Tab-separated table of C-alpha atoms and ligand atoms in Angstrom:
chain	number	residue	atom	x	y	z
A	448	UNK	CA	13.354	-1.580	26.473
A	449	UNK	CA	13.107	-5.342	26.563
A	450	UNK	CA	13.287	-5.909	22.815
A	451	UNK	CA	15.897	-3.267	22.055
A	452	UNK	CA	18.173	-4.513	19.269
A	453	UNK	CA	15.646	-6.929	17.759
A	454	UNK	CA	15.154	-6.226	14.070
A	455	UNK	CA	11.745	-7.046	12.656
A	456	UNK	CA	10.588	-6.932	9.051
A	457	UNK	CA	6.800	-6.928	8.856
A	458	UNK	CA	5.091	-7.350	5.503
A	459	UNK	CA	2.056	-5.075	5.479
A	460	UNK	CA	-1.220	-6.855	6.183
A	461	UNK	CA	-4.736	-6.099	7.299
A	462	UNK	CA	-5.183	-6.207	11.069
A	463	UNK	CA	-3.576	-9.095	13.030
A	464	UNK	CA	0.004	-8.832	11.743
A	465	UNK	CA	0.037	-5.054	12.240
A	466	UNK	CA	-0.891	-5.581	15.902
A	467	UNK	CA	1.875	-8.150	16.267
A	468	UNK	CA	4.396	-5.696	14.800
A	469	UNK	CA	3.132	-2.861	16.968
A	470	UNK	CA	3.508	-4.924	20.136
A	471	UNK	CA	7.106	-5.706	19.235
A	472	UNK	CA	7.773	-2.036	18.416
A	473	UNK	CA	6.171	-0.848	21.659
A	474	UNK	CA	8.525	-3.105	23.599
A	475	UNK	CA	11.574	-1.779	21.798
A	476	UNK	CA	12.085	-3.769	18.598
A	477	UNK	CA	13.042	-1.927	15.429
A	478	UNK	CA	10.118	-2.715	13.135
A	479	UNK	CA	10.218	-2.016	9.417
A	480	UNK	CA	6.901	-2.397	7.644
A	481	UNK	CA	7.252	-3.370	3.996
A	482	UNK	CA	4.442	-1.669	2.098
A	483	UNK	CA	3.299	-2.311	-1.404
A	484	UNK	CA	4.170	-0.138	-4.308
A	485	UNK	CA	2.512	1.473	-6.133
A	486	UNK	CA	0.807	2.307	-2.890
A	487	UNK	CA	-2.633	3.637	-2.111
A	488	UNK	CA	-2.714	7.118	-0.601
A	489	UNK	CA	-3.330	5.859	2.922
A	490	UNK	CA	-1.993	2.797	4.653
A	491	UNK	CA	-4.503	0.207	5.808
A	492	UNK	CA	-2.299	-0.302	8.870
A	493	UNK	CA	-3.805	1.732	11.661
A	494	UNK	CA	-1.463	0.049	14.118
A	495	UNK	CA	1.742	1.485	12.712
A	496	UNK	CA	2.958	3.024	15.962
A	497	UNK	CA	6.724	3.009	16.266
A	498	UNK	CA	7.247	1.400	12.854
A	499	UNK	CA	9.095	2.666	9.817
A	500	UNK	CA	7.791	2.165	6.297
A	501	UNK	CA	9.717	0.851	3.332
A	502	UNK	CA	7.751	0.735	0.058
A	503	UNK	CA	9.002	-2.179	-2.018
A	504	UNK	CA	7.564	-4.074	-4.982
A	505	UNK	CA	8.015	-7.727	-4.080
A	506	UNK	CA	6.727	-8.910	-7.441
A	507	UNK	CA	9.785	-7.519	-9.206
A	508	UNK	CA	12.904	-9.736	-9.055
A	509	UNK	CA	14.939	-6.834	-7.701
A	510	UNK	CA	12.271	-6.247	-5.067
A	511	UNK	CA	12.216	-9.818	-3.808
A	512	UNK	CA	16.022	-9.839	-3.886
A	513	UNK	CA	15.976	-6.719	-1.725
A	514	UNK	CA	13.672	-8.430	0.764
A	515	UNK	CA	16.059	-11.378	0.903
A	516	UNK	CA	18.859	-9.001	1.839
A	517	UNK	CA	16.697	-7.409	4.512
A	518	UNK	CA	15.837	-10.849	5.890
A	519	UNK	CA	19.510	-11.754	6.074
A	520	UNK	CA	20.051	-8.920	8.527
A	521	UNK	CA	16.766	-9.304	10.404
A	522	UNK	CA	15.862	-11.338	13.478
A	523	UNK	CA	12.170	-11.691	12.680
A	524	UNK	CA	10.028	-11.675	9.557
A	525	UNK	CA	6.255	-11.401	9.913
A	526	UNK	CA	4.215	-12.370	6.864
A	527	UNK	CA	0.428	-11.975	6.753
A	528	UNK	CA	-0.508	-13.590	3.448
A	529	UNK	CA	-2.387	-16.765	2.775
A	530	UNK	CA	-0.338	-19.920	2.345
A	531	UNK	CA	1.667	-20.065	-0.867
A	532	UNK	CA	2.021	-16.322	-1.538
A	533	UNK	CA	5.556	-16.073	-0.159
A	534	UNK	CA	6.630	-19.229	-1.986
A	535	UNK	CA	5.310	-17.738	-5.250
A	536	UNK	CA	7.461	-14.668	-4.624
A	537	UNK	CA	10.512	-16.883	-4.044
A	538	UNK	CA	10.508	-15.784	-0.422
A	539	UNK	CA	9.398	-18.970	1.316
A	540	UNK	CA	10.967	-20.042	4.600
A	541	UNK	CA	13.209	-22.623	2.954
A	542	UNK	CA	14.881	-19.837	0.972
A	543	UNK	CA	15.090	-17.215	3.712
A	544	UNK	CA	16.135	-19.593	6.494
A	545	UNK	CA	18.835	-21.058	4.335
A	546	UNK	CA	20.240	-17.564	3.851
A	547	UNK	CA	19.758	-16.604	7.494
A	548	UNK	CA	19.453	-19.657	9.770
A	549	UNK	CA	18.846	-17.362	12.762
A	550	UNK	CA	15.708	-15.891	11.208
A	551	UNK	CA	12.389	-16.300	12.999
A	552	UNK	CA	9.893	-16.571	10.180
A	553	UNK	CA	6.426	-15.858	11.545
A	554	UNK	CA	3.530	-16.809	9.286
A	555	UNK	CA	0.294	-15.324	10.575
A	556	UNK	CA	-2.687	-16.718	8.709
A	557	UNK	CA	-6.305	-17.565	9.349
A	558	UNK	CA	-6.229	-21.261	8.595
A	559	UNK	CA	-2.545	-22.165	8.927
A	560	UNK	CA	-0.087	-23.460	6.368
A	561	UNK	CA	-1.740	-26.829	5.781
A	562	UNK	CA	-5.224	-28.328	5.688
A	563	UNK	CA	-8.285	-27.999	3.510
A	564	UNK	CA	-8.726	-24.244	4.020
A	565	UNK	CA	-5.038	-23.237	3.894
A	566	UNK	CA	-5.427	-21.480	0.546
A	567	UNK	CA	-8.812	-19.901	1.214
A	568	UNK	CA	-9.622	-16.300	1.983
A	569	UNK	CA	-11.248	-15.557	5.310
A	570	UNK	CA	-11.634	-13.054	8.101
A	571	UNK	CA	-11.920	-13.029	11.862
A	572	UNK	CA	-15.495	-14.311	11.935
A	573	UNK	CA	-14.575	-17.325	9.803
A	574	UNK	CA	-11.625	-18.282	11.996
A	575	UNK	CA	-13.720	-17.819	15.117
A	576	UNK	CA	-16.405	-20.036	13.599
A	577	UNK	CA	-13.981	-22.807	12.695
A	578	UNK	CA	-12.434	-22.771	16.153
A	579	UNK	CA	-15.770	-23.687	17.728
A	580	UNK	CA	-15.711	-20.601	19.913
A	581	UNK	CA	-18.284	-18.652	17.913
A	582	UNK	CA	-20.892	-21.353	18.611
A	583	UNK	CA	-20.710	-20.398	22.294
A	584	UNK	CA	-21.339	-16.695	21.785
A	585	UNK	CA	-24.653	-14.955	21.547
A	586	UNK	CA	-27.834	-14.410	23.416
A	587	UNK	CA	-30.592	-16.910	23.977
A	588	UNK	CA	-32.533	-17.814	20.833
A	589	UNK	CA	-30.314	-15.612	18.695
A	590	UNK	CA	-27.652	-16.440	16.107
A	591	UNK	CA	-24.027	-16.720	17.222
A	592	UNK	CA	-22.534	-13.270	17.598
A	593	UNK	CA	-18.884	-12.321	17.004
A	594	UNK	CA	-17.464	-9.777	19.461
A	595	UNK	CA	-16.081	-7.331	16.868
A	596	UNK	CA	-12.923	-8.794	15.321
A	597	UNK	CA	-11.139	-8.965	18.647
A	598	UNK	CA	-10.873	-12.655	19.312
A	599	UNK	CA	-9.390	-14.294	16.224
A	600	UNK	CA	-7.611	-11.347	14.604
A	601	UNK	CA	-6.075	-9.923	17.714
A	602	UNK	CA	-6.157	-12.279	20.721
A	603	UNK	CA	-5.753	-15.521	18.775
A	604	UNK	CA	-3.792	-13.864	15.956
A	605	UNK	CA	-1.606	-10.839	16.651
A	606	UNK	CA	-0.983	-11.556	20.316
A	607	UNK	CA	-0.435	-15.302	19.942
A	608	UNK	CA	1.948	-14.662	17.061
A	609	UNK	CA	3.873	-12.178	19.206
A	610	UNK	CA	4.041	-14.839	21.927
A	611	UNK	CA	5.438	-17.304	19.386
A	612	UNK	CA	8.045	-14.786	18.273
A	613	UNK	CA	9.177	-13.953	21.800
A	614	UNK	CA	9.348	-17.656	22.657
A	615	UNK	CA	11.399	-18.387	19.533
A	616	UNK	CA	13.702	-15.447	20.268
A	617	UNK	CA	14.285	-16.808	23.751
A	618	UNK	CA	14.950	-20.316	22.437
A	619	UNK	CA	17.389	-18.884	19.889
A	620	UNK	CA	19.554	-17.526	22.701
A	621	UNK	CA	20.283	-21.181	23.546
A	622	UNK	CA	20.288	-22.924	20.146
A	623	UNK	CA	21.437	-20.046	17.959
A	624	UNK	CA	18.780	-21.157	15.473
A	625	UNK	CA	15.722	-19.521	14.004
A	626	UNK	CA	12.515	-21.341	13.165
A	627	UNK	CA	9.193	-21.079	11.360
A	628	UNK	CA	6.093	-20.049	13.271
A	629	UNK	CA	2.827	-21.332	11.800
A	630	UNK	CA	0.344	-19.082	13.630
A	631	UNK	CA	-3.168	-20.059	12.587
A	632	UNK	CA	-5.849	-17.800	13.997
A	633	UNK	CA	-8.270	-20.728	14.177
A	634	UNK	CA	-5.846	-22.503	16.479
A	635	UNK	CA	-4.864	-19.332	18.312
A	636	UNK	CA	-8.428	-18.536	19.244
A	637	UNK	CA	-9.124	-22.193	20.086
A	638	UNK	CA	-6.092	-22.174	22.368
A	639	UNK	CA	-7.123	-19.066	24.240
A	640	UNK	CA	-10.518	-20.718	24.719
A	641	UNK	CA	-8.942	-23.617	26.630
A	642	UNK	CA	-10.939	-22.559	29.688
A	643	UNK	CA	-14.162	-23.318	27.834
A	644	UNK	CA	-12.943	-26.801	27.010
A	645	UNK	CA	-11.437	-27.516	30.379
A	646	UNK	CA	-14.431	-26.229	32.320
A	647	UNK	CA	-17.040	-28.334	30.538
A	648	UNK	CA	-17.212	-30.882	33.309
A	649	UNK	CA	-18.032	-28.118	35.815
A	650	UNK	CA	-21.434	-27.789	34.185
A	651	UNK	CA	-20.720	-24.208	33.161
A	652	UNK	CA	-21.850	-24.769	29.585
A	653	UNK	CA	-24.530	-27.459	29.901
A	654	UNK	CA	-27.391	-25.219	28.920
A	655	UNK	CA	-28.199	-23.826	25.457
A	656	UNK	CA	-26.312	-20.740	24.248
A	657	UNK	CA	-27.310	-17.617	26.151
A	658	UNK	CA	-28.638	-19.520	29.175
A	659	UNK	CA	-25.377	-20.212	30.990
A	660	UNK	CA	-23.669	-18.272	33.716
A	661	UNK	CA	-21.084	-16.484	31.604
A	662	UNK	CA	-22.889	-16.171	28.277
A	663	UNK	CA	-25.599	-13.710	29.331
A	664	UNK	CA	-27.854	-16.285	30.953
A	665	UNK	CA	-27.301	-15.207	34.545
A	666	UNK	CA	-28.734	-11.996	36.053
A	667	UNK	CA	-25.516	-11.466	37.983
A	668	UNK	CA	-23.319	-11.565	34.871
A	669	UNK	CA	-24.992	-9.049	32.605
A	670	UNK	CA	-25.148	-5.434	31.507
A	671	UNK	CA	-28.004	-3.165	32.536
A	672	UNK	CA	-29.225	0.141	31.149
A	673	UNK	CA	-29.278	3.150	33.435
A	674	UNK	CA	-31.740	6.050	33.505
A	675	UNK	CA	-29.396	8.249	31.431
A	676	UNK	CA	-29.088	5.685	28.644
A	677	UNK	CA	-25.712	4.388	29.766
A	678	UNK	CA	-24.912	0.920	31.075
A	679	UNK	CA	-23.502	-0.882	34.101
A	680	UNK	CA	-21.659	-4.192	33.927
A	681	UNK	CA	-22.376	-6.745	36.632
A	682	UNK	CA	-20.072	-9.685	37.317
A	683	UNK	CA	-21.081	-10.746	40.833
A	684	UNK	CA	-20.382	-14.471	40.627
A	685	UNK	CA	-19.231	-15.515	44.085
A	686	UNK	CA	-21.979	-15.596	46.759
A	687	UNK	CA	-20.305	-12.990	48.975
A	688	UNK	CA	-20.057	-10.583	46.028
A	689	UNK	CA	-23.581	-11.392	44.892
A	690	UNK	CA	-24.784	-10.467	48.357
A	691	UNK	CA	-23.195	-7.025	47.965
A	692	UNK	CA	-24.886	-6.597	44.599
A	693	UNK	CA	-28.248	-7.412	46.142
A	694	UNK	CA	-27.591	-4.939	48.951
A	695	UNK	CA	-26.547	-2.178	46.530
A	696	UNK	CA	-29.710	-2.715	44.525
A	697	UNK	CA	-31.713	-2.229	47.717
A	698	UNK	CA	-33.027	-5.803	47.729
A	699	UNK	CA	-33.315	-8.354	50.515
A	700	UNK	CA	-31.773	-11.732	49.632
A	701	UNK	CA	-34.084	-13.537	52.042
A	702	UNK	CA	-36.958	-12.564	49.801
A	703	UNK	CA	-35.265	-13.644	46.575
A	704	UNK	CA	-34.723	-17.043	44.937
A	705	UNK	CA	-31.278	-18.529	45.434
A	706	UNK	CA	-28.537	-17.145	43.226
A	707	UNK	CA	-28.137	-20.339	41.190
A	708	UNK	CA	-31.795	-21.062	40.602
A	709	UNK	CA	-31.625	-21.206	36.794
A	710	UNK	CA	-35.380	-21.177	36.327
A	711	UNK	CA	-35.578	-17.853	38.151
A	712	UNK	CA	-32.830	-16.174	36.159
A	713	UNK	CA	-35.095	-14.619	33.462
A	714	UNK	CA	-37.369	-13.160	36.151
A	715	UNK	CA	-34.414	-11.881	38.180
A	716	UNK	CA	-32.915	-10.241	35.122
A	717	UNK	CA	-36.097	-8.282	34.596
A	718	UNK	CA	-36.085	-7.259	38.243
A	719	UNK	CA	-32.472	-6.084	38.132
A	720	UNK	CA	-33.111	-4.265	34.843
A	721	UNK	CA	-36.027	-2.313	36.274
A	722	UNK	CA	-33.943	-1.281	39.291
A	723	UNK	CA	-30.889	-0.239	37.280
A	724	UNK	CA	-33.179	1.842	35.055
A	725	UNK	CA	-34.080	4.047	38.020
A	726	UNK	CA	-30.707	5.757	38.511
A	727	UNK	CA	-28.010	7.274	36.321
A	728	UNK	CA	-24.707	5.592	35.702
A	729	UNK	CA	-22.964	8.089	37.997
A	730	UNK	CA	-25.458	7.365	40.768
A	731	UNK	CA	-24.840	3.629	40.462
A	732	UNK	CA	-21.100	4.252	40.546
A	733	UNK	CA	-21.554	6.161	43.790
A	734	UNK	CA	-23.357	3.178	45.231
A	735	UNK	CA	-21.023	0.451	44.010
A	736	UNK	CA	-17.577	2.034	43.794
A	737	UNK	CA	-15.470	0.832	46.698
A	738	UNK	CA	-17.589	-2.283	47.261
A	739	UNK	CA	-16.943	-5.877	46.189
A	740	UNK	CA	-20.216	-6.104	44.295
A	741	UNK	CA	-18.302	-6.399	41.003
A	742	UNK	CA	-20.317	-3.631	39.377
A	743	UNK	CA	-18.581	-1.166	37.061
A	744	UNK	CA	-19.666	1.431	34.529
A	745	UNK	CA	-19.606	0.476	30.855
A	746	UNK	CA	-17.385	3.294	29.665
A	747	UNK	CA	-17.511	4.761	26.196
A	748	UNK	CA	-14.290	5.482	24.289
A	749	UNK	CA	-14.984	9.151	25.068
A	750	UNK	CA	-15.050	8.534	28.801
A	751	UNK	CA	-12.509	5.816	29.318
A	752	UNK	CA	-9.310	7.868	29.518
A	753	UNK	CA	-10.770	10.301	32.008
A	754	UNK	CA	-12.102	7.659	34.385
A	755	UNK	CA	-10.334	8.084	37.713
A	756	UNK	CA	-8.963	4.540	37.864
A	757	UNK	CA	-7.567	4.656	34.341
A	758	UNK	CA	-6.143	8.117	34.964
A	759	UNK	CA	-4.406	6.953	38.115
A	760	UNK	CA	-2.736	4.122	36.220
A	761	UNK	CA	-2.107	6.180	33.087
A	762	UNK	CA	-3.733	3.363	31.155
A	763	UNK	CA	-4.301	5.508	28.084
A	764	UNK	CA	-1.777	7.637	26.269
A	765	UNK	CA	-1.889	10.612	23.924
A	766	UNK	CA	0.436	10.954	20.943
A	767	UNK	CA	1.807	14.092	19.270
A	768	UNK	CA	-1.417	14.350	17.243
A	769	UNK	CA	-3.483	14.297	20.448
A	770	UNK	CA	-4.839	10.869	19.542
A	771	UNK	CA	-5.658	8.720	22.541
A	772	UNK	CA	-4.890	5.007	22.580
A	773	UNK	CA	-4.288	2.264	25.140
A	774	UNK	CA	-0.870	2.135	26.783
A	775	UNK	CA	0.991	-1.078	25.967
A	776	UNK	CA	0.360	-3.884	28.422
A	777	UNK	CA	1.587	-5.541	30.524
A	778	UNK	CA	3.682	-3.154	32.590
A	779	UNK	CA	7.229	-4.384	33.074
A	780	UNK	CA	8.799	-2.942	36.214
A	781	UNK	CA	12.363	-2.396	34.949
A	782	UNK	CA	11.979	-2.337	31.187
A	783	UNK	CA	8.470	-1.143	30.396
A	784	UNK	CA	7.310	-0.508	26.858
A	785	UNK	CA	7.856	3.066	25.724
A	786	UNK	CA	5.421	3.585	22.875
A	787	UNK	CA	6.327	6.118	20.243
A	788	UNK	CA	4.462	9.436	20.467
A	789	UNK	CA	4.952	10.120	16.773
A	790	UNK	CA	2.290	9.709	14.134
A	791	UNK	CA	2.218	6.446	12.189
A	792	UNK	CA	4.581	6.344	9.215
A	793	UNK	CA	3.506	7.330	5.741
A	794	UNK	CA	3.984	4.618	3.145
A	795	UNK	CA	7.567	4.799	1.881
A	796	UNK	CA	8.586	7.461	4.369
A	797	UNK	CA	11.672	5.558	5.529
A	798	UNK	CA	12.568	3.642	2.394
A	799	UNK	CA	15.976	5.237	1.947
A	800	UNK	CA	16.864	5.349	5.633
A	801	UNK	CA	16.016	1.666	6.127
A	802	UNK	CA	17.865	0.461	3.040
A	803	UNK	CA	20.974	2.392	4.067
A	804	UNK	CA	20.720	0.918	7.551
A	805	UNK	CA	20.456	-2.594	6.094
A	806	UNK	CA	23.627	-2.103	4.042
A	807	UNK	CA	22.386	-0.919	0.641
A	808	UNK	CA	24.586	1.670	-1.043
A	809	UNK	CA	23.265	4.997	-2.304
A	810	UNK	CA	23.861	3.787	-5.859
A	811	UNK	CA	21.839	0.617	-5.287
A	812	UNK	CA	19.020	2.651	-3.806
A	813	UNK	CA	19.069	5.052	-6.748
A	814	UNK	CA	18.839	2.099	-9.157
A	815	UNK	CA	15.912	0.549	-7.260
A	816	UNK	CA	14.213	3.932	-7.317
A	817	UNK	CA	14.733	4.583	-11.022
A	818	UNK	CA	13.500	1.041	-11.765
A	819	UNK	CA	10.367	1.831	-9.693
A	820	UNK	CA	11.032	-1.117	-7.365
A	821	UNK	CA	10.911	1.152	-4.333
A	822	UNK	CA	9.037	4.328	-3.519
A	823	UNK	CA	10.454	7.157	-1.479
A	824	UNK	CA	7.979	9.494	0.096
A	825	UNK	CA	8.968	12.592	1.975
A	826	UNK	CA	6.614	13.575	4.802
A	827	UNK	CA	6.064	17.128	3.601
A	828	UNK	CA	4.327	15.811	0.453
A	829	UNK	CA	1.632	14.331	2.682
A	830	UNK	CA	0.846	17.371	4.719
B	1332	LIG	C1	-12.077	-8.398	9.942
B	1332	LIG	C2	-10.629	-8.090	9.648
B	1332	LIG	C3	-10.472	-7.216	8.480
B	1332	LIG	C4	-10.592	-5.776	8.846
B	1332	LIG	C5	-9.867	-4.989	7.820
B	1332	LIG	C6	-10.162	-3.520	7.882
B	1332	LIG	C7	-9.401	-2.916	9.011
B	1332	LIG	C8	-9.815	-2.936	6.534
B	1332	LIG	C9	-10.559	-3.664	5.398
B	1332	LIG	C10	-10.797	-2.645	4.330
B	1332	LIG	C11	-10.002	-1.447	4.777
B	1332	LIG	C12	-10.398	-0.104	4.212
B	1332	LIG	C13	-10.299	-0.166	2.693
B	1332	LIG	O1	-9.030	-0.683	2.276
B	1332	LIG	C14	-10.563	1.243	2.080
B	1332	LIG	C15	-9.722	2.349	2.678
B	1332	LIG	C16	-8.288	2.248	2.184
B	1332	LIG	C17	-7.455	3.335	2.732
B	1332	LIG	O2	-6.134	3.139	2.265
B	1332	LIG	C18	-7.481	3.271	4.267
B	1332	LIG	C19	-8.894	3.416	4.755
B	1332	LIG	C20	-9.813	2.357	4.207
B	1332	LIG	C21	-11.228	2.776	4.616
B	1332	LIG	C22	-9.471	0.972	4.778
B	1332	LIG	C23	-9.542	0.947	6.314
B	1332	LIG	C24	-9.237	-0.451	6.900
B	1332	LIG	O3	-7.931	-0.829	6.692
B	1332	LIG	C25	-10.162	-1.480	6.288
B	1332	LIG	C26	-11.581	-1.159	6.761
B	1332	LIG	C27	-9.824	-9.358	9.455
B	1332	LIG	O4	-10.277	-10.413	9.698
B	1332	LIG	S1	-8.197	-9.191	8.986
B	1332	LIG	C28	-7.575	-10.832	8.896
B	1332	LIG	C29	-7.550	-11.279	7.506
B	1332	LIG	N1	-6.899	-12.560	7.360
B	1332	LIG	C30	-5.579	-12.701	7.397
B	1332	LIG	O5	-4.826	-11.790	7.588
B	1332	LIG	C31	-5.091	-14.137	7.234
B	1332	LIG	C32	-3.946	-14.272	6.255
B	1332	LIG	N2	-4.204	-13.569	5.053
B	1332	LIG	C33	-5.077	-13.937	4.118
B	1332	LIG	O6	-5.749	-14.960	4.215
B	1332	LIG	C34	-5.191	-13.031	2.909
B	1332	LIG	O7	-4.099	-12.160	2.909
B	1332	LIG	C35	-6.501	-12.239	2.870
B	1332	LIG	C36	-6.697	-11.412	4.119
B	1332	LIG	C37	-7.689	-13.177	2.701
B	1332	LIG	C38	-6.459	-11.277	1.688
B	1332	LIG	O8	-6.331	-12.014	0.507
B	1332	LIG	P1	-5.662	-11.380	-0.765
B	1332	LIG	O9	-6.041	-12.209	-1.916
B	1332	LIG	O10	-6.008	-9.931	-0.852
B	1332	LIG	O11	-4.123	-11.418	-0.410
B	1332	LIG	P2	-3.110	-12.654	-0.392
B	1332	LIG	O12	-3.674	-13.867	-1.043
B	1332	LIG	O13	-2.615	-12.846	0.986
B	1332	LIG	O14	-1.933	-12.143	-1.326
B	1332	LIG	C39	-1.351	-10.896	-1.187
B	1332	LIG	C40	-0.990	-10.425	-2.563
B	1332	LIG	O15	-0.364	-9.174	-2.481
B	1332	LIG	C41	0.941	-9.265	-3.041
B	1332	LIG	N3	1.830	-8.396	-2.295
B	1332	LIG	C42	1.915	-8.257	-0.971
B	1332	LIG	N4	2.846	-7.369	-0.645
B	1332	LIG	C43	3.363	-6.921	-1.793
B	1332	LIG	C44	4.382	-5.984	-2.128
B	1332	LIG	N5	5.046	-5.323	-1.203
B	1332	LIG	N6	4.664	-5.795	-3.420
B	1332	LIG	C45	3.971	-6.457	-4.396
B	1332	LIG	N7	3.016	-7.339	-4.134
B	1332	LIG	C46	2.707	-7.568	-2.853
B	1332	LIG	C47	1.309	-10.718	-2.919
B	1332	LIG	O16	2.340	-11.071	-3.781
B	1332	LIG	C48	-0.004	-11.376	-3.267
B	1332	LIG	O17	-0.172	-11.309	-4.637
B	1332	LIG	P3	-0.950	-12.471	-5.462
B	1332	LIG	O18	-2.383	-12.391	-5.043
B	1332	LIG	O19	-0.734	-12.146	-6.897
B	1332	LIG	O20	-0.320	-13.777	-5.044
């Protein structure tokens, strides 16, 4: 796999950093998640695929010293705390990079390492709000609406941080040097919204929220309910595709207003909605599948893996516990990701194994254990 041989130490966090670590693990990196001790019964990391867990108390001097040793032998450290936490633990980048100048020290936060909000708590919705992107989302005459916690936490956070890490790893092959990555989710989500900024002069966003082409204003970029309570998604933007939509709906474009007549959009939406409500989702799929009308079913999590297209591409995978999840993307032709089929690690399951691998002696491990700096948890105790 592409990242085989890359050693990552990920300090356990809530949602974005775990995705970043999972991406690296899926593509072959050896990822050790450092969990807190004393731990809660269940990890809050639901994206632990392919990782190993080491339970270590960083607030104890021996614990932070152990992390320093791990960092010395690691390529990447991912830390998910607000600014200042690592410095308080004596584990700031100045310390760790001095000990290991090749280390890539990735700091994944909401607000970044500097600025007025650097020390403040926050979550996806706050970062999305501060990036400006949230102001663009939502239906007409309604409050801004955050699309789950996908944009800041994951797209602008976990994925952008992974991009930073891969870029820094590549650069290190030339310079031999590590560096610090200041991955702010506010900036990450702003960056991925560059299209919104760069397309402003096209007139795409001139109208109030919820009345533009791509923000639920247009009848041809919308979801519609079907007679069986499911939904179809319509994205027929280009005129030639719009024409196929109109045909599939059984309408005659000569008798309709032009596609871009904004004032007619509310009326056209109602018309489309009443037509979509007359057939089931499967019936609409029969009509639109194989056309260029840009009409697809809105699949539920229950249906998605068994949809013919997704099955053909094996887009979803099943682990040893029969849990279904998305296959890592993108597909690399020679060195694709090979996600682990095993269950996620229990907290402290690999403490001993990891410490041995990173050069700790059995005696040192025994001392850390008796001093309650580490926890060792055998899988059978969790079954
Ligand atoms: C919208 C999302 C959030 C979704 C989260 C949900 C997925 C989860 C939220 C609640 C979870 C459930 C809940 O926990 C109950 C169950 C528990 C069970 O175990 C599992 C099932 C649960 C149902 C569980 C299920 C799910 O996990 C939940 C539903 C987001 O937006 S996430 C993005 C958040 N933002 C960031 O990540 C940006 C950077 N980070 C921060 O700004 C802060 O970390 C944050 C998030 C504001 C939290 O602040 P906090 O004060 O708590 O932490 P920090 O200031 O960062 O300091 C960390 C302290 O911890 C110490 N520490 C860390 N590691 C260790 C260690 N190994 N040993 C010892 N100590 C450690 C560290 O020193 C800091 O200590 P101090 O405070 O003293 O400095």
